[in-house]
PDB file of C-alpha atoms in Angstrom:
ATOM      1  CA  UNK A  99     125.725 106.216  65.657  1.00 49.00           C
ATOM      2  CA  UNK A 100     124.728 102.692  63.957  1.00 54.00           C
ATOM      3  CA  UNK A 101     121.312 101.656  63.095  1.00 54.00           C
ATOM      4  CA  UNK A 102     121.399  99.757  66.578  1.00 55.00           C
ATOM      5  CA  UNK A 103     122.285 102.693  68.520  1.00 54.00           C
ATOM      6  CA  UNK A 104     119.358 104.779  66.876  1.00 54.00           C
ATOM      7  CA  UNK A 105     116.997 101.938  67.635  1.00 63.00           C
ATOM      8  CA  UNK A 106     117.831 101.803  71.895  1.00 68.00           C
ATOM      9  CA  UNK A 107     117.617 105.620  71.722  1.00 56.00           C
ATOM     10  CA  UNK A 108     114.579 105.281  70.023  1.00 61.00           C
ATOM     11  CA  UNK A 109     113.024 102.906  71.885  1.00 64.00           C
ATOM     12  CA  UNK A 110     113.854 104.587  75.038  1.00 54.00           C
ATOM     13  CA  UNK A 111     112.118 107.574  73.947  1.00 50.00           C
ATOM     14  CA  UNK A 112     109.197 105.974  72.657  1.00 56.00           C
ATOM     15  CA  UNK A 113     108.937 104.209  76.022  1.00 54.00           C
ATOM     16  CA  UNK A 114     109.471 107.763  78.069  1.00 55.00           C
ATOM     17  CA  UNK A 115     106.273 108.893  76.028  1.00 55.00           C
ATOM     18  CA  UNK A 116     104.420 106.313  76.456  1.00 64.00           C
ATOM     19  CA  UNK A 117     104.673 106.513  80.590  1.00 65.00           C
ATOM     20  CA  UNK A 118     103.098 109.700  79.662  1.00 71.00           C
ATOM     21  CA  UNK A 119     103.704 113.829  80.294  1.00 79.00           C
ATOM     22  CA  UNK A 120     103.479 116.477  83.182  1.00 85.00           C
ATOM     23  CA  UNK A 121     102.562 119.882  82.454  1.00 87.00           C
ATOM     24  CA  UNK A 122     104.477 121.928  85.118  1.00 89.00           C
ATOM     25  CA  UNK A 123     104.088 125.800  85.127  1.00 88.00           C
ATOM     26  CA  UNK A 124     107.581 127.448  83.804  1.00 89.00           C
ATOM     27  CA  UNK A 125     106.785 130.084  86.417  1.00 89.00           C
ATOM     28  CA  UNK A 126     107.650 127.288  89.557  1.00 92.00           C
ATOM     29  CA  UNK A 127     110.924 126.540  88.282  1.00 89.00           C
ATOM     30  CA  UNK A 128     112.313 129.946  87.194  1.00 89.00           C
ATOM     31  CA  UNK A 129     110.493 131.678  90.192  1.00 88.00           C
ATOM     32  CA  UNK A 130     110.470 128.923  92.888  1.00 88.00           C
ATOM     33  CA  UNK A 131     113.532 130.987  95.366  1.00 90.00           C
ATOM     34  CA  UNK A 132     111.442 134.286  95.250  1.00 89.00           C
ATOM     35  CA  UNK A 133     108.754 132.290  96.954  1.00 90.00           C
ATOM     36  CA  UNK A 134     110.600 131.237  99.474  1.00 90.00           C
ATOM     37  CA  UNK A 135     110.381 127.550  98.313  1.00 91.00           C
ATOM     38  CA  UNK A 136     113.721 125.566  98.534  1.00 90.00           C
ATOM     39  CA  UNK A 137     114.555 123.586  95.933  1.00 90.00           C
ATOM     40  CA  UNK A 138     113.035 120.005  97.431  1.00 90.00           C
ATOM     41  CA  UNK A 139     109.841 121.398  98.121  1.00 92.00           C
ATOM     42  CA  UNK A 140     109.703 122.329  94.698  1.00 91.00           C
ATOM     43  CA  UNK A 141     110.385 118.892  93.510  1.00 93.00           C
ATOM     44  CA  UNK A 142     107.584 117.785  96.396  1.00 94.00           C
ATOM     45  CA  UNK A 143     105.610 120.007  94.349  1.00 94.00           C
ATOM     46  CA  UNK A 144     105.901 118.725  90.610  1.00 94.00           C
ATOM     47  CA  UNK A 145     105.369 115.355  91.944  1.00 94.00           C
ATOM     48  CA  UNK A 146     102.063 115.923  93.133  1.00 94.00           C
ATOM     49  CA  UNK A 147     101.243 117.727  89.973  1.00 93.00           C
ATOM     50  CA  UNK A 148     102.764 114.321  87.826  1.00 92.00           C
ATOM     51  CA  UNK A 149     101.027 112.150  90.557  1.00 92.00           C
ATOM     52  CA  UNK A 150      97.809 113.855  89.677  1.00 90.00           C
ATOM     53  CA  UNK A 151      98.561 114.820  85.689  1.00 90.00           C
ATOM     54  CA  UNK A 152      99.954 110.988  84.743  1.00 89.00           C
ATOM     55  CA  UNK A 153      99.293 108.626  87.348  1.00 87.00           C
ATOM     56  CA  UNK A 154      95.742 109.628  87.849  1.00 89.00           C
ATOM     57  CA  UNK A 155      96.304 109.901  91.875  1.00 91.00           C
ATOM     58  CA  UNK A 156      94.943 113.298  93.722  1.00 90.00           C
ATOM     59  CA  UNK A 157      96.224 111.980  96.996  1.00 91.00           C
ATOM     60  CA  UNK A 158      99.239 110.284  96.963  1.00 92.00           C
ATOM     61  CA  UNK A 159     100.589 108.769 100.243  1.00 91.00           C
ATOM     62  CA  UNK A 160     103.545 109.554 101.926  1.00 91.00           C
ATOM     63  CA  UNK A 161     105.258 105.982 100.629  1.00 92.00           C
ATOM     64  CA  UNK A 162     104.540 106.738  97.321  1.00 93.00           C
ATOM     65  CA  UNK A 163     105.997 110.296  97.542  1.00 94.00           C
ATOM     66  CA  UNK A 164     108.746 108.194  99.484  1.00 93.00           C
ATOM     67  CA  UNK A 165     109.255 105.781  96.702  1.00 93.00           C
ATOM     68  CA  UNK A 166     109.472 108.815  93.769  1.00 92.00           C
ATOM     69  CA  UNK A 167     111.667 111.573  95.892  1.00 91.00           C
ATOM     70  CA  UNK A 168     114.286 109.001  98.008  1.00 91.00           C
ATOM     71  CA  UNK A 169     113.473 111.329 100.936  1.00 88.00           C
ATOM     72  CA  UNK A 170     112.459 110.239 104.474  1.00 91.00           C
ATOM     73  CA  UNK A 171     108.725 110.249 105.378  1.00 90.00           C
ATOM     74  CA  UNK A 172     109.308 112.660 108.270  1.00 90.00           C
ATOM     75  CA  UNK A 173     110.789 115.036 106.102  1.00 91.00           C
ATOM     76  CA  UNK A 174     108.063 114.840 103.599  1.00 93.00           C
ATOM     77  CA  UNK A 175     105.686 115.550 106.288  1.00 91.00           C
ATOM     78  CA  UNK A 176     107.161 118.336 107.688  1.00 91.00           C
ATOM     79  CA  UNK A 177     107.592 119.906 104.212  1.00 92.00           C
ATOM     80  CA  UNK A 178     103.652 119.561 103.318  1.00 93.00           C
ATOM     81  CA  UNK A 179     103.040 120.869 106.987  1.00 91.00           C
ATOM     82  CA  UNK A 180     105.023 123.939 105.296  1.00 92.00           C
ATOM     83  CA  UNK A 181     103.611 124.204 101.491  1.00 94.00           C
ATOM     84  CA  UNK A 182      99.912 123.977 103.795  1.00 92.00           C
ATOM     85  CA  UNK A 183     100.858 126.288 106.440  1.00 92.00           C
ATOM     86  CA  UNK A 184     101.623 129.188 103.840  1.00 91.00           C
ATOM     87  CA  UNK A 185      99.244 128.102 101.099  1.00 93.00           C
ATOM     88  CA  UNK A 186     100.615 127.001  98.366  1.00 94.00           C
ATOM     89  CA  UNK A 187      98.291 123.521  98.632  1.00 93.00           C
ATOM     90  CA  UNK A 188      95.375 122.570 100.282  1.00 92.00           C
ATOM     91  CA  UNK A 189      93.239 119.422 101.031  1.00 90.00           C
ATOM     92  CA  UNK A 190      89.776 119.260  99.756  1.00 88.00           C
ATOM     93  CA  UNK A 191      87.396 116.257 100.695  1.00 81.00           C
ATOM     94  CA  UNK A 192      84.200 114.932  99.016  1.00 74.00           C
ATOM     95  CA  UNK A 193      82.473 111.770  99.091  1.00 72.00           C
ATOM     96  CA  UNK A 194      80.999 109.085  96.554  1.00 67.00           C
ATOM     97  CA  UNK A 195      77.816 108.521  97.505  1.00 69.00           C
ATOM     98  CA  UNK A 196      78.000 105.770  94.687  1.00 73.00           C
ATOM     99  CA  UNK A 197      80.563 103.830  96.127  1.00 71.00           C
ATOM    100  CA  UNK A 198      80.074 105.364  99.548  1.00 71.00           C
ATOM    101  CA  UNK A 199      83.782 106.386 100.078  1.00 77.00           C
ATOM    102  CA  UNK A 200      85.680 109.521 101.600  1.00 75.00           C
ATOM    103  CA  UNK A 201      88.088 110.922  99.401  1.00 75.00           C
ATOM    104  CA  UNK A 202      90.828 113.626  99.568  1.00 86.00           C
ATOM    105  CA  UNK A 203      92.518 115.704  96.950  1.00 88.00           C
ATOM    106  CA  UNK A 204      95.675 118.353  96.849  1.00 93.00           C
ATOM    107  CA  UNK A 205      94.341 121.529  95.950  1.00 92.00           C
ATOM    108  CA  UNK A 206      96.642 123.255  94.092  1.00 93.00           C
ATOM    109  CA  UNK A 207      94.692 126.978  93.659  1.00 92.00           C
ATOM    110  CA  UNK A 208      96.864 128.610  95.909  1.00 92.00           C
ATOM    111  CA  UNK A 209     100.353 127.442  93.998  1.00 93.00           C
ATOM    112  CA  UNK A 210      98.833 129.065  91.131  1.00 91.00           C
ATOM    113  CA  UNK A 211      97.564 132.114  92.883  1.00 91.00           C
ATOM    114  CA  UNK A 212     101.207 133.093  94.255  1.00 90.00           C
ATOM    115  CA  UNK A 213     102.727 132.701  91.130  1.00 89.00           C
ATOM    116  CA  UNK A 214     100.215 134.753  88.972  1.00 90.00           C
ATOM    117  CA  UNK A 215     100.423 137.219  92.366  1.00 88.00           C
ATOM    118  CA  UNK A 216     104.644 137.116  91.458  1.00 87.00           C
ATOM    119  CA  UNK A 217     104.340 137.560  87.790  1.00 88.00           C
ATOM    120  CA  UNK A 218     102.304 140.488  87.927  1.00 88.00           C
ATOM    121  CA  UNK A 219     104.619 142.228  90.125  1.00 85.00           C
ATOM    122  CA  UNK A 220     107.472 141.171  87.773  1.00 81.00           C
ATOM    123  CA  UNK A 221     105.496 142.524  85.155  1.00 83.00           C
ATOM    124  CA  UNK A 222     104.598 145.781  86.756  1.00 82.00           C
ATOM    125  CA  UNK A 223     108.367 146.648  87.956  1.00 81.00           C
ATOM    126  CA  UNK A 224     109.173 146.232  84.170  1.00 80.00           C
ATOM    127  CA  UNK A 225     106.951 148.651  83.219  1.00 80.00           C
ATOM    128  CA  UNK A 226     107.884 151.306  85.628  1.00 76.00           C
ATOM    129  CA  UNK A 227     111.910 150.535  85.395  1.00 68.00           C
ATOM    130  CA  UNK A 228     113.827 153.123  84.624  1.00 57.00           C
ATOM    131  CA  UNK A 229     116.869 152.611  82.264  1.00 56.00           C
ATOM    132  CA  UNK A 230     120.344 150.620  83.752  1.00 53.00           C
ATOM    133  CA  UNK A 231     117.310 148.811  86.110  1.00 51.00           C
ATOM    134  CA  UNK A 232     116.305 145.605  83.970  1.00 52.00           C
ATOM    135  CA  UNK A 233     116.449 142.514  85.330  1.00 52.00           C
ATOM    136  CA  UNK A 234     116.225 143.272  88.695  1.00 51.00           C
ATOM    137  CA  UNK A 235     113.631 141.612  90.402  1.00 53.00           C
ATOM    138  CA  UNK A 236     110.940 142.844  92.473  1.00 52.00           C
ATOM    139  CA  UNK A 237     112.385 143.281  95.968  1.00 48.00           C
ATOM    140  CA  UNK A 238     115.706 142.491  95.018  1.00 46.00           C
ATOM    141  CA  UNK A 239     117.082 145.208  97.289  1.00 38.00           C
ATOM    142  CA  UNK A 240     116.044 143.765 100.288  1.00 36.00           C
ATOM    143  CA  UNK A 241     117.407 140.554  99.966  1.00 35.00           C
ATOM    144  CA  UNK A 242     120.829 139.620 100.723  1.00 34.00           C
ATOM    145  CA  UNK A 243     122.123 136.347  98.919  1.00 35.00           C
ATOM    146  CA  UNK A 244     124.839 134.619 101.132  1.00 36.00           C
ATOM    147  CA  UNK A 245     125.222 130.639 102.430  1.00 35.00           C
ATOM    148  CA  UNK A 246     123.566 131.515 105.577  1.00 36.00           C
ATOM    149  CA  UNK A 247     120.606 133.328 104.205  1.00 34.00           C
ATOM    150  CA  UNK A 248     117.617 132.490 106.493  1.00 34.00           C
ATOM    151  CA  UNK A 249     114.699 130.225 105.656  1.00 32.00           C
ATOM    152  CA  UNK A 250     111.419 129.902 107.492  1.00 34.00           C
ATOM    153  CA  UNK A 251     111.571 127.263 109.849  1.00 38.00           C
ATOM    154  CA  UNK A 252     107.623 125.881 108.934  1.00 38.00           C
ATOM    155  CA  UNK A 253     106.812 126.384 112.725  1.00 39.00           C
ATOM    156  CA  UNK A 254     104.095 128.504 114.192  1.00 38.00           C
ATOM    157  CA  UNK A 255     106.059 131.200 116.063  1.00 37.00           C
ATOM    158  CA  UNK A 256     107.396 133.521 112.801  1.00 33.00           C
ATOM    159  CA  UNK A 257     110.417 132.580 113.717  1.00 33.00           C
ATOM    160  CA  UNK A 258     113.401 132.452 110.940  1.00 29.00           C
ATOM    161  CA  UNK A 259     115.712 129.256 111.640  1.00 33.00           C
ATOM    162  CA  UNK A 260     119.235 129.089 109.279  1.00 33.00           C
ATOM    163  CA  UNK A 261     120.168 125.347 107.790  1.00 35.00           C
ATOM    164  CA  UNK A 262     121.086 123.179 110.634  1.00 39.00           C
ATOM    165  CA  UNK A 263     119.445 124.999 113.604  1.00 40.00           C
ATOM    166  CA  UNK A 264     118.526 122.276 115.596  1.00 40.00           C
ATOM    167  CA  UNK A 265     115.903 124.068 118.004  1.00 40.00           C
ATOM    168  CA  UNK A 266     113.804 124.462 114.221  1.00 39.00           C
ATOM    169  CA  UNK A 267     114.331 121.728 113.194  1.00 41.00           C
ATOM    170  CA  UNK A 268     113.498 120.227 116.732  1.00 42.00           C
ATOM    171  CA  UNK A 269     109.342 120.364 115.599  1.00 43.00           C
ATOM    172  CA  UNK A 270     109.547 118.153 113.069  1.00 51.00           C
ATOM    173  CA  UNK A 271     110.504 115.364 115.909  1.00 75.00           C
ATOM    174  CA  UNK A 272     106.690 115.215 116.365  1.00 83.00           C
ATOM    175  CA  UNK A 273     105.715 113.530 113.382  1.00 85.00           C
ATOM    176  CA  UNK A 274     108.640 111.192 114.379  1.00 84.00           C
ATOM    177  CA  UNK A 275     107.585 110.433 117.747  1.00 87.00           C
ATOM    178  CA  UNK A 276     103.786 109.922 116.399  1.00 88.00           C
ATOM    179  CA  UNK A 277     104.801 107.610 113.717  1.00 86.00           C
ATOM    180  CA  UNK A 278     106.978 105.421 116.305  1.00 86.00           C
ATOM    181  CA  UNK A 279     103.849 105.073 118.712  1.00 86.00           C
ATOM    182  CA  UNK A 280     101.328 104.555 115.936  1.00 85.00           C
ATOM    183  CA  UNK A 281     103.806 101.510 114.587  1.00 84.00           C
ATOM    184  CA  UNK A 282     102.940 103.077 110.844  1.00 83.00           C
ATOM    185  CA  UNK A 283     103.808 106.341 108.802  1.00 81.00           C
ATOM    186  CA  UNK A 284     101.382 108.958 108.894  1.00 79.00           C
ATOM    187  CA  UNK A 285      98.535 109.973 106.215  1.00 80.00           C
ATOM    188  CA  UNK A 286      98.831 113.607 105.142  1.00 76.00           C
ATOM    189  CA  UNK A 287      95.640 114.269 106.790  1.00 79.00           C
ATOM    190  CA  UNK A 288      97.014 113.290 110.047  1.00 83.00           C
ATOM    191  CA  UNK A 289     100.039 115.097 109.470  1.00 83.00           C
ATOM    192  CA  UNK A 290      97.488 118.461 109.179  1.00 80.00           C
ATOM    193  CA  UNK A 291      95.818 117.339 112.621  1.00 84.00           C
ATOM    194  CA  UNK A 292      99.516 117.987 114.353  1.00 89.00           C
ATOM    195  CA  UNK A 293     100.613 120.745 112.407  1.00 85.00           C
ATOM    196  CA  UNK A 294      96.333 122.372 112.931  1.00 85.00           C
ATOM    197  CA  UNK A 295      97.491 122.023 116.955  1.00 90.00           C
ATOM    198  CA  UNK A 296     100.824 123.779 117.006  1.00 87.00           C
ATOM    199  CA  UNK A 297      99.863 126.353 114.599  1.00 85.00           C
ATOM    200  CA  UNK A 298      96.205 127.381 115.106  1.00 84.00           C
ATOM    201  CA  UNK A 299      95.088 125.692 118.142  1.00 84.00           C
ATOM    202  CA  UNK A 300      98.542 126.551 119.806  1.00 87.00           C
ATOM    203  CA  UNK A 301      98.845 123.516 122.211  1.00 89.00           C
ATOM    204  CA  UNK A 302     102.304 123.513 123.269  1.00 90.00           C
ATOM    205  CA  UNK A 303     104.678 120.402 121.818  1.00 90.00           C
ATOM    206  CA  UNK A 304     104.821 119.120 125.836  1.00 89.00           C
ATOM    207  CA  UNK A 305     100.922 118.722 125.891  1.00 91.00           C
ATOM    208  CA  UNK A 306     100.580 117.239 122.485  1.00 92.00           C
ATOM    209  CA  UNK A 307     102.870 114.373 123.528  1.00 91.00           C
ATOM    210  CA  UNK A 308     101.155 114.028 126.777  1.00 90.00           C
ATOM    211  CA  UNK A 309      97.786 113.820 125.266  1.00 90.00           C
ATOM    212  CA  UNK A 310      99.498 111.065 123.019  1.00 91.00           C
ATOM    213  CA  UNK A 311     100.937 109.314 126.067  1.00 89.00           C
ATOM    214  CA  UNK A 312      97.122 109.550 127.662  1.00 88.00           C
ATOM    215  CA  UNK A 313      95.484 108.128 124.421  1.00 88.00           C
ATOM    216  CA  UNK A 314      98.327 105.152 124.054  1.00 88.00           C
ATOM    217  CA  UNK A 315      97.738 104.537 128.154  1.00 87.00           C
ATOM    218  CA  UNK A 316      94.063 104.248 127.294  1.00 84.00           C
ATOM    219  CA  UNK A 317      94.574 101.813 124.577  1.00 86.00           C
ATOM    220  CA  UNK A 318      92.916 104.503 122.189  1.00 86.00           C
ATOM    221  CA  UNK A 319      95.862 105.258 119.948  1.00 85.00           C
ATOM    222  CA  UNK A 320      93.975 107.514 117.246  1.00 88.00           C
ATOM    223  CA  UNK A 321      93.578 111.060 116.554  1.00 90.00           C
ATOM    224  CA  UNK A 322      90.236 111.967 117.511  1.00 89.00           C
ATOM    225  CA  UNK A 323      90.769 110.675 120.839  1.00 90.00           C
ATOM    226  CA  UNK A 324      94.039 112.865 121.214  1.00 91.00           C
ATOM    227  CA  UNK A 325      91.975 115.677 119.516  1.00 91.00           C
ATOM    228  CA  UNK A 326      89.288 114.936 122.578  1.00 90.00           C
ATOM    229  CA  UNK A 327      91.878 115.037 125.218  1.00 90.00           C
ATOM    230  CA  UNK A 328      93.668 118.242 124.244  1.00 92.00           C
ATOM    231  CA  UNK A 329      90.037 119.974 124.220  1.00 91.00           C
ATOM    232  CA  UNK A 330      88.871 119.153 127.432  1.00 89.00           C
ATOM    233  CA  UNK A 331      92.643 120.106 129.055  1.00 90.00           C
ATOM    234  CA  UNK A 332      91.945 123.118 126.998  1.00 89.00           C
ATOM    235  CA  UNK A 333      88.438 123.717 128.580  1.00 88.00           C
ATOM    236  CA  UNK A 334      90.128 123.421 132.185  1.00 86.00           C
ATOM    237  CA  UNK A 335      93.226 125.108 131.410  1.00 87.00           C
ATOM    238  CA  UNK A 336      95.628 122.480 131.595  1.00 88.00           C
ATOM    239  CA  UNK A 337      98.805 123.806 129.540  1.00 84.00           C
ATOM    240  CA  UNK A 338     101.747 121.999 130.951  1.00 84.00           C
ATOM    241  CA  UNK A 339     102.656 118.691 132.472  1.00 85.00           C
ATOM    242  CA  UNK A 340     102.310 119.807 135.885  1.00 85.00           C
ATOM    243  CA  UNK A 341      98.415 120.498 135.020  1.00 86.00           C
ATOM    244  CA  UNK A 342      97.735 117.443 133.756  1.00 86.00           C
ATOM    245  CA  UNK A 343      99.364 115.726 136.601  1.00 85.00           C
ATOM    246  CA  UNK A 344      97.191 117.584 138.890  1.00 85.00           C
ATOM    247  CA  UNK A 345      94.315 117.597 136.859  1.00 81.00           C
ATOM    248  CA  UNK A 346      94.414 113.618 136.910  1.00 79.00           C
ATOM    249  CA  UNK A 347      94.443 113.604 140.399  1.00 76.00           C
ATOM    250  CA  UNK A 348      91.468 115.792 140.527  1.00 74.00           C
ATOM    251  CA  UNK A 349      89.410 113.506 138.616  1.00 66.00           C
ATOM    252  CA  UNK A 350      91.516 110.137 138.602  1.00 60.00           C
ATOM    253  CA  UNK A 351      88.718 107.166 138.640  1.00 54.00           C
ATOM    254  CA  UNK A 352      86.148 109.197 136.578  1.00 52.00           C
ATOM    255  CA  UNK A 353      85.511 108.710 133.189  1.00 46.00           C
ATOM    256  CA  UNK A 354      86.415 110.556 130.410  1.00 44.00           C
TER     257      UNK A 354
END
């Protein structure tokens, strides 16, 4: 290589150091399969570590996630909705009373937690092996490694969906249909609100888009009036769209 070559490579690296360096746990990318994380959300994950380690940002938005990742924003969503769901992040908030701002920021405690809680099993099946058993990993028995090898579907119901199964997938259409009416993409927070319904509150998809329907009939197109409606058809025990319809009629010119 001539002195010019040396100098671009050089250059390049000096230049790759100086847009600094993330320090990602080897564990997450040795270990990431065994914890049921697919290879994207593992990515999803070392970004918001780099967001947080280089660019100084605890709470990146789902464009700038977008812009580093080439994935769809609906996607995105539905894979935080997952790492949130079974714990490997969280969202703390605090305020400034300085500047008087809200702020949010990824919590990444529980990442850690399931990969310490991995290792030590890793290291306690080493201990106990028996010879002609090393390298086998812990639970390797039970799991059978084929192309159609299920993966949890990030929905509510336990359920185990394989690649492709459209009535899985079919959840995710949510955060679609709420960014189309809202005429924006949606915050991460928001994207908890929905997934908070389906999983813990267990309002049924059908209700959730009614209540959306209500709020964008209203004019009130924002989440704690859809939050508001979904309570008070909870209170009454309106759970499909033939309760609503009737409990409209029941109280149609009142106020809400």
């Amino acid at each position: 290589m001539d002195g010019k070559g040396w100098n671009t490579w050089g250059e390049g690296v000096a230049f790759g150091l100086e847009n600094g360096m993330a320090v990602i746990p080897y564990a997450l990318l040795k270990y990431y399969r065994k914890l049921n994380l697919t290879g994207s959300e593992s990515m999803l994950l070392i970004h918001l570590l780099s967001f947080r380690q280089v660019e100084g940002i605890d709470f990146p938005s789902l464009e700038e996630l977008q812009a580093v990742t080439g994935r769809s924003i609906p996607v995105i969503a539905g894979e935080l909705q997952k790492l949130m769901k079974e714990g490997f992040i969280s969202i703390d908030g605090a305020d400034d009373e300085l500047r008087d701002i809200h702020y949010e920021r990824y919590n990444f405690s529980g990442l850690y937690a399931k990969l310490g809680t991995y290792l030590a099993e890793v290291s306690r099946e080493k201990a106990q092996e028996k010879p002609g058993q090393a390298g086998r990993e812990p639970g390797a028995r039970a799991v059978a490694h084929h192309s159609g090898t299920p993966i949890p579907d990030g929905g509510g119901n336990g359920r185990l969906a394989v690649p492709g199964d459209k009535e899985a997938e079919g959840g995710r259409s949510l955060f679609s249909i709420f960014e189309k009416e809202f005429g924006r993409p949606l915050s991460p927070m928001e994207c908890e609100s929905i997934s908070g319904w389906v999983d813990e509150d267990r309002y049924p998809e059908e209700l959730i888009l009614l209540a959306l329907k209500e709020s964008v009939f209203a004019g009130k197109v924002h989440f704690r009036y859809i939050d508001r409606i979904l309570l008070e058809w909870a209170r009454n025990r309106v759970k499909n769209a033939q309760d609503v319809k009737a409990y409209s009629q029941k109280f149609r010119g009142g106020g809400r």
